[in-house]
Coordinates of C-alpha atoms in Angstrom, one line a residue:
M1 CA 274.7 -31.2 -113.6
R2 CA 278.1 -31.7 -112.0
V3 CA 280.5 -34.4 -113.3
L4 CA 283.7 -35.7 -112.0
G5 CA 286.0 -36.7 -114.9
V6 CA 288.8 -39.2 -114.2
D7 CA 291.8 -40.0 -116.4
P8 CA 292.8 -43.2 -114.6
G9 CA 296.4 -44.2 -113.9
L10 CA 298.7 -45.3 -111.1
T11 CA 301.6 -42.9 -111.5
R12 CA 299.2 -40.0 -112.3
C13 CA 295.4 -40.1 -112.0
G14 CA 293.8 -37.0 -113.4
L15 CA 290.7 -35.6 -111.7
G16 CA 288.5 -32.8 -113.0
V17 CA 285.1 -31.4 -111.9
V18 CA 282.9 -29.5 -114.3
D19 CA 279.4 -28.0 -114.0
G20 CA 277.1 -28.1 -117.0
G21 CA 274.6 -25.3 -117.6
K22 CA 272.0 -24.6 -120.2
G23 CA 272.8 -25.7 -123.7
R24 CA 276.5 -26.5 -123.9
S25 CA 277.7 -24.1 -121.3
V26 CA 280.4 -25.5 -119.0
R27 CA 282.2 -24.1 -115.9
P28 CA 285.3 -25.4 -114.2
V29 CA 285.1 -26.3 -110.5
A30 CA 288.3 -28.2 -109.6
V31 CA 291.2 -30.0 -111.3
G32 CA 294.0 -32.0 -109.9
V33 CA 296.2 -35.1 -110.1
V34 CA 296.7 -38.0 -107.7
R35 CA 300.3 -39.3 -107.8
T36 CA 301.7 -42.6 -106.4
P37 CA 305.3 -43.6 -106.4
A38 CA 306.2 -46.4 -108.8
D39 CA 308.2 -48.3 -106.2
T40 CA 305.3 -48.5 -103.8
D41 CA 303.3 -51.8 -103.4
L42 CA 300.4 -52.0 -105.9
A43 CA 297.8 -52.4 -103.2
Q44 CA 299.0 -49.2 -101.4
R45 CA 299.0 -47.3 -104.7
L46 CA 295.4 -48.3 -105.4
L47 CA 294.5 -47.4 -101.8
S48 CA 296.0 -43.9 -102.3
V49 CA 294.0 -43.4 -105.5
A50 CA 290.8 -44.6 -103.8
D51 CA 291.3 -42.4 -100.7
E52 CA 291.8 -39.3 -102.9
V53 CA 288.8 -40.1 -105.1
E54 CA 286.7 -40.5 -102.0
R55 CA 287.8 -37.1 -100.7
W56 CA 286.8 -35.5 -104.1
L57 CA 283.5 -37.2 -104.1
D58 CA 282.8 -36.0 -100.6
R59 CA 284.0 -32.5 -101.2
Y60 CA 282.5 -31.7 -104.6
R61 CA 279.5 -34.1 -104.6
P62 CA 279.2 -34.8 -108.4
E63 CA 276.1 -36.2 -109.9
A64 CA 277.9 -38.6 -112.2
V65 CA 281.4 -39.9 -112.8
A66 CA 283.0 -40.2 -116.3
V67 CA 286.1 -42.5 -116.6
E68 CA 288.3 -43.0 -119.7
R69 CA 287.8 -46.5 -121.1
V70 CA 291.1 -48.4 -121.2
F71 CA 292.2 -49.9 -124.5
A72 CA 295.0 -52.4 -125.1
Q73 CA 298.4 -50.8 -125.2
H74 CA 301.9 -51.9 -126.1
N75 CA 302.8 -51.8 -122.5
V76 CA 300.6 -54.5 -120.9
R77 CA 301.7 -53.5 -117.4
T78 CA 300.7 -49.9 -117.9
A79 CA 297.3 -50.9 -119.3
M80 CA 296.7 -53.2 -116.4
G81 CA 297.5 -50.5 -113.9
T82 CA 295.3 -48.0 -115.7
A83 CA 292.4 -50.5 -115.7
Q84 CA 292.9 -51.2 -112.0
A85 CA 292.8 -47.5 -111.1
G86 CA 289.6 -47.1 -113.2
G87 CA 288.0 -50.0 -111.3
V88 CA 288.8 -48.3 -108.0
V89 CA 287.2 -45.1 -109.1
A90 CA 284.1 -47.0 -110.4
L91 CA 283.8 -48.8 -107.1
A92 CA 284.0 -45.6 -105.0
A93 CA 281.3 -44.0 -107.2
A94 CA 279.0 -47.1 -107.1
R95 CA 279.1 -47.1 -103.3
R96 CA 277.5 -43.7 -103.4
G97 CA 274.9 -44.7 -106.0
L98 CA 276.5 -42.5 -108.6
P99 CA 276.2 -43.4 -112.3
V100 CA 279.6 -44.3 -113.9
V101 CA 280.1 -44.0 -117.6
F102 CA 283.2 -45.0 -119.5
H103 CA 284.1 -43.0 -122.6
T104 CA 286.7 -43.9 -125.2
P105 CA 289.5 -41.5 -126.0
S106 CA 288.2 -41.0 -129.5
E107 CA 284.7 -40.1 -128.1
V108 CA 286.3 -37.5 -125.8
K109 CA 288.4 -36.0 -128.6
A110 CA 285.4 -35.9 -130.9
A111 CA 283.2 -34.3 -128.3
V112 CA 285.7 -31.6 -127.3
T113 CA 287.5 -30.8 -130.6
G114 CA 285.2 -32.2 -133.3
S115 CA 287.8 -34.7 -134.4
G116 CA 288.4 -38.2 -132.9
R117 CA 292.0 -38.0 -134.1
A118 CA 292.9 -34.8 -132.3
D119 CA 296.2 -34.8 -130.4
K120 CA 296.7 -33.9 -126.7
A121 CA 297.7 -30.3 -127.5
Q122 CA 294.5 -29.8 -129.4
V123 CA 292.4 -31.3 -126.6
T124 CA 294.1 -29.2 -124.0
G125 CA 293.7 -26.0 -126.1
M126 CA 289.9 -26.6 -126.5
V127 CA 289.5 -27.4 -122.8
M128 CA 291.1 -24.1 -122.0
R129 CA 288.9 -22.3 -124.4
L130 CA 285.6 -24.0 -123.4
L131 CA 286.3 -23.5 -119.7
G132 CA 287.8 -20.0 -120.0
L133 CA 291.1 -21.1 -118.4
E134 CA 294.0 -18.7 -118.6
E135 CA 296.6 -21.4 -117.7
R136 CA 297.1 -24.8 -119.3
P137 CA 296.2 -27.6 -116.9
K138 CA 299.3 -29.6 -116.0
P139 CA 300.1 -32.4 -116.4
A140 CA 298.1 -33.5 -119.5
D141 CA 296.2 -36.0 -117.3
A142 CA 294.5 -33.1 -115.6
A143 CA 293.4 -31.6 -118.9
D144 CA 292.2 -35.0 -120.0
A145 CA 290.1 -35.3 -116.8
L146 CA 288.3 -32.0 -117.6
A147 CA 287.8 -33.1 -121.2
L148 CA 286.1 -36.3 -119.9
A149 CA 283.7 -34.3 -117.8
I150 CA 282.9 -32.1 -120.7
C151 CA 282.4 -35.1 -123.0
H152 CA 280.0 -36.6 -120.5
L153 CA 278.0 -33.5 -120.1
W154 CA 277.5 -33.2 -123.8
R155 CA 277.1 -36.8 -124.8
E156 CA 275.0 -38.3 -121.9
P157 CA 271.7 -36.5 -122.7
M158 CA 271.9 -37.8 -126.3
R159 CA 272.7 -41.3 -125.1
V160 CA 269.8 -41.3 -122.6
R161 CA 267.3 -40.1 -125.3
L162 CA 268.6 -42.8 -127.6
A163 CA 268.2 -45.5 -125.0
E164 CA 264.7 -44.3 -124.2
A165 CA 263.7 -44.4 -127.9
E166 CA 265.1 -47.9 -128.2
A167 CA 263.2 -49.0 -125.1
R168 CA 259.9 -47.5 -126.5
A169 CA 260.5 -49.2 -129.9
A170 CA 261.1 -52.6 -128.1
E171 CA 257.9 -52.1 -126.1
L172 CA 255.8 -51.3 -129.2
A173 CA 257.2 -54.4 -130.9
R174 CA 256.3 -56.6 -127.9
S175 CA 252.8 -55.1 -127.8
H176 CA 252.3 -55.7 -131.6
R177 CA 253.4 -59.4 -131.3
A178 CA 251.1 -59.9 -128.3
R179 CA 248.1 -58.4 -130.3
L180 CA 248.9 -60.7 -133.2
A181 CA 249.1 -63.7 -131.0
A182 CA 245.8 -62.8 -129.3
A183 CA 244.1 -62.4 -132.7
A184 CA 245.4 -65.7 -133.9
K185 CA 244.1 -67.5 -130.7
Q186 CA 240.7 -65.9 -131.0
A187 CA 240.3 -66.9 -134.7
G188 CA 240.8 -70.6 -133.6
P189 CA 242.4 -73.4 -135.6
P190 CA 242.4 -73.2 -139.4
K191 CA 239.4 -74.8 -141.2
T192 CA 239.9 -78.1 -143.0
P193 CA 240.0 -77.5 -146.7
A194 CA 237.1 -78.8 -148.8
G195 CA 237.5 -81.8 -151.1
P196 CA 238.5 -81.4 -154.7
S197 CA 235.9 -79.6 -156.8
K198 CA 234.2 -81.6 -159.4
T199 CA 234.5 -80.9 -163.1
P200 CA 231.4 -80.1 -165.2
A201 CA 231.6 -83.5 -166.8
G202 CA 231.5 -85.2 -163.4
L203 CA 228.4 -83.2 -162.4
A204 CA 226.7 -84.2 -165.6
R205 CA 227.3 -87.9 -165.0
E206 CA 225.9 -87.6 -161.5
Q207 CA 222.7 -86.0 -162.8
A208 CA 222.3 -88.6 -165.5
G209 CA 222.4 -91.5 -163.0
P210 CA 224.3 -94.8 -163.2
T211 CA 225.3 -96.0 -166.7
K212 CA 224.3 -99.3 -168.2
T213 CA 226.8 -101.9 -168.3
Q214 CA 227.2 -105.1 -170.3
D215 CA 227.5 -108.6 -168.8
E216 CA 230.1 -111.1 -169.8
S217 CA 227.9 -112.5 -172.7
G218 CA 227.6 -109.0 -174.1
A219 CA 223.8 -108.7 -173.4
R220 CA 222.8 -105.3 -172.2
R221 CA 220.9 -105.2 -168.9

C-alpha cells in the first residue's frame, strides 16, 4: 500500500510518500516541502499548496492520504492556517476518491517511536532508521510527513479490523432484538390472571350449602 503523508502548513507543508510491504516493512518513495511566502495573499498560498499536492497525487498515485490533525495552539492564526492547508489536501484527495485519515501528533509519535511524548528529534531519528535514510530529512516538516505515512500504514489495518468487529457486533445485536420481538409477537398478548384462589374453609362452606339464618323474631327457618 502506498500512502501520502502530509504535515499541513502554509509557510511549510511537508509531503512524504511511503510504500508498505509485508508485516511492518516500509520503503521511502519521495519526500519534500511546499513553501509559500508569508506576505502572499491567503488564497494564493492555499492555491500553491493545492497545486503541489495535486502534482504529487498525479505523480506518485498513493492509495490513501494521511494528514496530521490540528489541535488548538497558542497562536490562533497559525492554527487556522494549518487547518486550512489540511482542508485543501483533503479536498484534493477526495476528488480522486482517495481515503483521507487524520492522525493526532501523539498517535504518530506512539506509532513511530513507541511513546506519544517523543520529541521531534526522536521522531526524525526513528524515521531515518525505519526507512534506511542516511541523511536527516529537512526541515522537520518533511520528516513529520514521512512519520504520518508510516503511522497510517501501521495503524490503519488495526482500525479497519476494529471497525469491522464493531459493525458485526452491532448487526448481531440487531438480529437478537428482532428475534426477541418476533417471539413476543408470536406468543400473543399475556393471559388474564385467574381470580383469587379460595381457602380450604371457603371450599368447605360451598360444599356444605347455604347456612340457616334466623328471622327477626329469633325463630329458625
